[in-house]
């Protein structure tokens, strides 16, 4: 399972490995119903942490870039959410 949720006014796009869907649900609503492996990584993005392959700090800003396994897709992780994401990645790797 590989899903990324992006907020693009007025809808939310759901990205899988191969497809893109749209939903009218808001990100905060999705946060409440998605399994715990999904985490908000920026104001406009929720990502499936279980599918993150790497996390690299950007040289030009305070954001990081998360890459997903078996996919070309990447998302930016804002500074506000990076600490929680790193903790979640460590927690999931320990299992």
Short mmCIF file of N, CA and C in Angstrom, two decimals:
data_model
loop_
_atom_site.label_atom_id
_atom_site.label_comp_id
_atom_site.label_asym_id
_atom_site.label_seq_id
_atom_site.Cartn_x
_atom_site.Cartn_y
_atom_site.Cartn_z
N UNK A 1 0.85 -1.17 0.00
CA UNK A 1 0.00 0.00 0.00
C UNK A 1 0.89 1.23 0.00
N UNK A 2 0.64 2.15 -0.90
CA UNK A 2 1.43 3.37 -1.02
C UNK A 2 0.48 4.51 -1.27
N UNK A 3 0.35 5.40 -0.32
CA UNK A 3 -0.54 6.52 -0.51
C UNK A 3 0.10 7.79 0.00
N UNK A 4 -0.10 8.85 -0.76
CA UNK A 4 0.28 10.20 -0.33
C UNK A 4 -0.96 11.05 -0.55
N UNK A 5 -1.28 11.88 0.41
CA UNK A 5 -2.43 12.76 0.31
C UNK A 5 -1.94 14.20 0.20
N UNK A 6 -2.33 14.88 -0.88
CA UNK A 6 -1.94 16.27 -1.10
C UNK A 6 -3.19 17.14 -1.10
N UNK A 7 -3.09 18.29 -0.44
CA UNK A 7 -4.17 19.26 -0.51
C UNK A 7 -3.88 20.20 -1.66
N UNK A 8 -4.75 20.20 -2.63
CA UNK A 8 -4.69 21.14 -3.76
C UNK A 8 -6.09 21.70 -3.91
N UNK A 9 -6.25 22.96 -3.54
CA UNK A 9 -7.59 23.57 -3.51
C UNK A 9 -8.38 23.23 -4.76
N UNK A 10 -9.61 22.90 -4.68
CA UNK A 10 -10.44 22.72 -3.48
C UNK A 10 -10.51 21.26 -3.04
N UNK A 11 -9.68 20.39 -3.61
CA UNK A 11 -9.78 18.96 -3.31
C UNK A 11 -8.47 18.42 -2.78
N UNK A 12 -8.53 17.19 -2.31
CA UNK A 12 -7.34 16.47 -1.88
C UNK A 12 -7.05 15.39 -2.91
N UNK A 13 -5.81 15.32 -3.35
CA UNK A 13 -5.39 14.27 -4.27
C UNK A 13 -4.79 13.13 -3.47
N UNK A 14 -5.14 11.91 -3.86
CA UNK A 14 -4.59 10.70 -3.25
C UNK A 14 -3.70 10.04 -4.29
N UNK A 15 -2.42 9.98 -4.01
CA UNK A 15 -1.47 9.38 -4.94
C UNK A 15 -1.12 7.97 -4.48
N UNK A 16 -1.25 7.02 -5.37
CA UNK A 16 -0.76 5.67 -5.14
C UNK A 16 0.47 5.52 -6.02
N UNK A 17 1.03 4.33 -6.08
CA UNK A 17 2.21 4.14 -6.95
C UNK A 17 1.91 4.52 -8.40
N UNK A 18 0.73 4.13 -8.88
CA UNK A 18 0.43 4.29 -10.30
C UNK A 18 -0.75 5.19 -10.62
N UNK A 19 -1.55 5.53 -9.65
CA UNK A 19 -2.78 6.26 -9.91
C UNK A 19 -2.87 7.53 -9.06
N UNK A 20 -3.75 8.44 -9.48
CA UNK A 20 -4.07 9.64 -8.71
C UNK A 20 -5.59 9.74 -8.64
N UNK A 21 -6.10 9.88 -7.42
CA UNK A 21 -7.53 10.00 -7.19
C UNK A 21 -7.79 11.33 -6.50
N UNK A 22 -9.05 11.74 -6.49
CA UNK A 22 -9.44 12.95 -5.77
C UNK A 22 -10.50 12.60 -4.75
N UNK A 23 -10.46 13.29 -3.62
CA UNK A 23 -11.46 13.12 -2.59
C UNK A 23 -11.88 14.50 -2.08
N UNK A 24 -13.08 14.59 -1.60
CA UNK A 24 -13.55 15.86 -1.05
C UNK A 24 -13.27 15.95 0.45
N UNK A 25 -12.77 14.88 1.03
CA UNK A 25 -12.44 14.90 2.45
C UNK A 25 -11.25 15.83 2.69
N UNK A 26 -11.24 16.46 3.83
CA UNK A 26 -10.15 17.36 4.21
C UNK A 26 -9.02 16.54 4.84
N UNK A 27 -7.83 17.10 4.83
CA UNK A 27 -6.69 16.39 5.40
C UNK A 27 -6.91 16.07 6.87
N UNK A 28 -7.46 16.99 7.63
CA UNK A 28 -7.67 16.73 9.05
C UNK A 28 -8.67 15.59 9.26
N UNK A 29 -9.63 15.44 8.36
CA UNK A 29 -10.57 14.33 8.45
C UNK A 29 -9.87 13.01 8.14
N UNK A 30 -9.01 13.04 7.13
CA UNK A 30 -8.26 11.84 6.78
C UNK A 30 -7.31 11.43 7.89
N UNK A 31 -6.69 12.42 8.54
CA UNK A 31 -5.78 12.12 9.66
C UNK A 31 -6.49 11.31 10.74
N UNK A 32 -7.74 11.59 10.97
CA UNK A 32 -8.51 10.92 12.02
C UNK A 32 -8.85 9.47 11.68
N UNK A 33 -8.99 9.16 10.40
CA UNK A 33 -9.44 7.81 10.03
C UNK A 33 -8.35 6.91 9.46
N UNK A 34 -7.22 7.49 9.06
CA UNK A 34 -6.15 6.67 8.48
C UNK A 34 -5.41 5.89 9.55
N UNK A 35 -4.82 4.73 9.19
CA UNK A 35 -4.01 3.97 10.15
C UNK A 35 -2.82 4.79 10.63
N UNK A 36 -2.19 4.33 11.71
CA UNK A 36 -1.10 5.09 12.35
C UNK A 36 0.15 5.24 11.50
N UNK A 37 0.29 4.46 10.44
CA UNK A 37 1.49 4.61 9.61
C UNK A 37 1.41 5.84 8.71
N UNK A 38 0.26 6.51 8.68
CA UNK A 38 0.12 7.75 7.93
C UNK A 38 0.36 8.92 8.86
N UNK A 39 1.14 9.88 8.39
CA UNK A 39 1.53 11.01 9.22
C UNK A 39 1.58 12.27 8.39
N UNK A 40 1.13 13.35 8.97
CA UNK A 40 1.23 14.63 8.28
C UNK A 40 2.70 15.03 8.25
N UNK A 41 3.19 15.38 7.06
CA UNK A 41 4.60 15.76 6.92
C UNK A 41 4.76 17.22 6.51
N UNK A 42 3.65 17.86 6.17
CA UNK A 42 3.64 19.29 5.90
C UNK A 42 2.20 19.76 6.04
N UNK A 43 2.01 21.05 5.93
CA UNK A 43 0.66 21.60 6.07
C UNK A 43 -0.30 21.02 5.03
N UNK A 44 0.24 20.61 3.90
CA UNK A 44 -0.63 20.16 2.80
C UNK A 44 -0.42 18.70 2.41
N UNK A 45 0.31 17.92 3.23
CA UNK A 45 0.62 16.55 2.82
C UNK A 45 0.56 15.57 3.99
N UNK A 46 -0.05 14.42 3.74
CA UNK A 46 0.00 13.26 4.64
C UNK A 46 0.67 12.15 3.85
N UNK A 47 1.63 11.46 4.48
CA UNK A 47 2.36 10.40 3.77
C UNK A 47 2.31 9.09 4.55
N UNK A 48 2.46 8.00 3.81
CA UNK A 48 2.54 6.67 4.40
C UNK A 48 3.99 6.46 4.83
N UNK A 49 4.24 6.57 6.13
CA UNK A 49 5.60 6.50 6.67
C UNK A 49 6.22 5.13 6.42
N UNK A 50 5.41 4.09 6.39
CA UNK A 50 5.93 2.73 6.16
C UNK A 50 6.58 2.58 4.79
N UNK A 51 6.28 3.47 3.86
CA UNK A 51 6.82 3.39 2.51
C UNK A 51 7.96 4.36 2.26
N UNK A 52 8.34 5.14 3.26
CA UNK A 52 9.44 6.09 3.07
C UNK A 52 10.75 5.34 3.06
N UNK A 53 11.52 5.57 2.02
CA UNK A 53 12.80 4.90 1.82
C UNK A 53 13.96 5.74 2.36
N UNK A 54 13.89 7.06 2.14
CA UNK A 54 14.96 7.92 2.62
C UNK A 54 14.42 9.30 2.95
N UNK A 55 15.17 9.98 3.80
CA UNK A 55 14.82 11.34 4.21
C UNK A 55 16.10 12.16 4.14
N UNK A 56 16.11 13.17 3.27
CA UNK A 56 17.32 13.97 3.08
C UNK A 56 17.04 15.43 3.35
N UNK A 57 17.95 16.06 4.04
CA UNK A 57 17.85 17.48 4.35
C UNK A 57 18.15 18.29 3.09
N UNK A 58 17.33 19.29 2.84
CA UNK A 58 17.53 20.16 1.69
C UNK A 58 18.64 21.16 2.00
N UNK A 59 19.50 21.41 1.04
CA UNK A 59 20.60 22.37 1.23
C UNK A 59 20.14 23.81 1.17
N UNK A 60 19.04 24.06 0.50
CA UNK A 60 18.62 25.44 0.25
C UNK A 60 17.58 25.97 1.22
N UNK A 61 17.00 25.10 2.04
CA UNK A 61 15.95 25.56 2.95
C UNK A 61 15.92 24.69 4.20
N UNK A 62 14.92 24.92 5.00
CA UNK A 62 14.80 24.16 6.24
C UNK A 62 13.94 22.91 6.07
N UNK A 63 13.54 22.62 4.86
CA UNK A 63 12.73 21.44 4.62
C UNK A 63 13.61 20.22 4.33
N UNK A 64 12.99 19.06 4.41
CA UNK A 64 13.64 17.81 4.02
C UNK A 64 12.83 17.21 2.88
N UNK A 65 13.41 16.23 2.22
CA UNK A 65 12.72 15.55 1.13
C UNK A 65 12.63 14.06 1.45
N UNK A 66 11.42 13.53 1.42
CA UNK A 66 11.20 12.10 1.68
C UNK A 66 10.98 11.39 0.35
N UNK A 67 11.72 10.31 0.14
CA UNK A 67 11.58 9.49 -1.06
C UNK A 67 10.93 8.17 -0.67
N UNK A 68 10.17 7.60 -1.57
CA UNK A 68 9.42 6.38 -1.30
C UNK A 68 10.00 5.20 -2.05
N UNK A 69 9.95 4.04 -1.42
CA UNK A 69 10.51 2.83 -2.06
C UNK A 69 9.67 2.44 -3.27
N UNK A 70 10.36 1.96 -4.27
CA UNK A 70 9.74 1.50 -5.52
C UNK A 70 8.86 2.57 -6.17
N UNK A 71 9.27 3.82 -6.04
CA UNK A 71 8.50 4.90 -6.64
C UNK A 71 9.43 6.08 -6.93
N UNK A 72 9.07 6.87 -7.93
CA UNK A 72 9.83 8.09 -8.24
C UNK A 72 9.30 9.28 -7.44
N UNK A 73 8.19 9.08 -6.74
CA UNK A 73 7.54 10.18 -6.04
C UNK A 73 8.31 10.59 -4.78
N UNK A 74 8.30 11.89 -4.53
CA UNK A 74 8.93 12.46 -3.35
C UNK A 74 8.03 13.54 -2.79
N UNK A 75 8.15 13.78 -1.49
CA UNK A 75 7.40 14.87 -0.85
C UNK A 75 8.34 15.69 0.01
N UNK A 76 8.01 16.96 0.17
CA UNK A 76 8.78 17.82 1.05
C UNK A 76 8.21 17.70 2.46
N UNK A 77 9.11 17.65 3.42
CA UNK A 77 8.75 17.57 4.83
C UNK A 77 9.13 18.89 5.47
N UNK A 78 8.16 19.58 6.03
CA UNK A 78 8.47 20.87 6.63
C UNK A 78 9.20 20.69 7.96
N UNK A 79 9.91 21.70 8.36
CA UNK A 79 10.69 21.68 9.60
C UNK A 79 9.78 21.38 10.80
N UNK A 80 8.58 21.90 10.76
CA UNK A 80 7.62 21.71 11.86
C UNK A 80 7.29 20.23 12.09
N UNK A 81 7.27 19.44 11.04
CA UNK A 81 6.88 18.02 11.14
C UNK A 81 8.06 17.05 11.10
N UNK A 82 9.26 17.53 10.84
CA UNK A 82 10.39 16.62 10.62
C UNK A 82 10.79 15.82 11.86
N UNK A 83 10.75 16.42 13.04
CA UNK A 83 11.13 15.70 14.25
C UNK A 83 10.19 14.53 14.51
N UNK A 84 8.89 14.77 14.38
CA UNK A 84 7.90 13.71 14.59
C UNK A 84 8.07 12.60 13.56
N UNK A 85 8.35 12.98 12.33
CA UNK A 85 8.56 11.98 11.28
C UNK A 85 9.79 11.13 11.58
N UNK A 86 10.88 11.76 11.96
CA UNK A 86 12.09 11.00 12.28
C UNK A 86 11.84 10.02 13.42
N UNK A 87 11.12 10.46 14.45
CA UNK A 87 10.78 9.57 15.57
C UNK A 87 9.94 8.40 15.11
N UNK A 88 8.98 8.68 14.24
CA UNK A 88 8.10 7.63 13.73
C UNK A 88 8.89 6.62 12.88
N UNK A 89 9.82 7.12 12.08
CA UNK A 89 10.64 6.24 11.24
C UNK A 89 11.50 5.31 12.12
N UNK A 90 12.10 5.86 13.18
CA UNK A 90 12.90 5.04 14.09
C UNK A 90 12.02 4.00 14.77
N UNK A 91 10.85 4.41 15.23
CA UNK A 91 9.92 3.49 15.88
C UNK A 91 9.52 2.34 14.95
N UNK A 92 9.24 2.66 13.71
CA UNK A 92 8.81 1.63 12.76
C UNK A 92 9.97 0.70 12.39
N UNK A 93 11.18 1.23 12.33
CA UNK A 93 12.35 0.40 12.00
C UNK A 93 12.68 -0.58 13.12
N UNK A 94 12.34 -0.22 14.36
CA UNK A 94 12.63 -1.05 15.53
C UNK A 94 11.70 -2.26 15.61
N UNK A 95 10.59 -2.23 14.94
CA UNK A 95 9.62 -3.34 14.98
C UNK A 95 10.11 -4.54 14.23
#
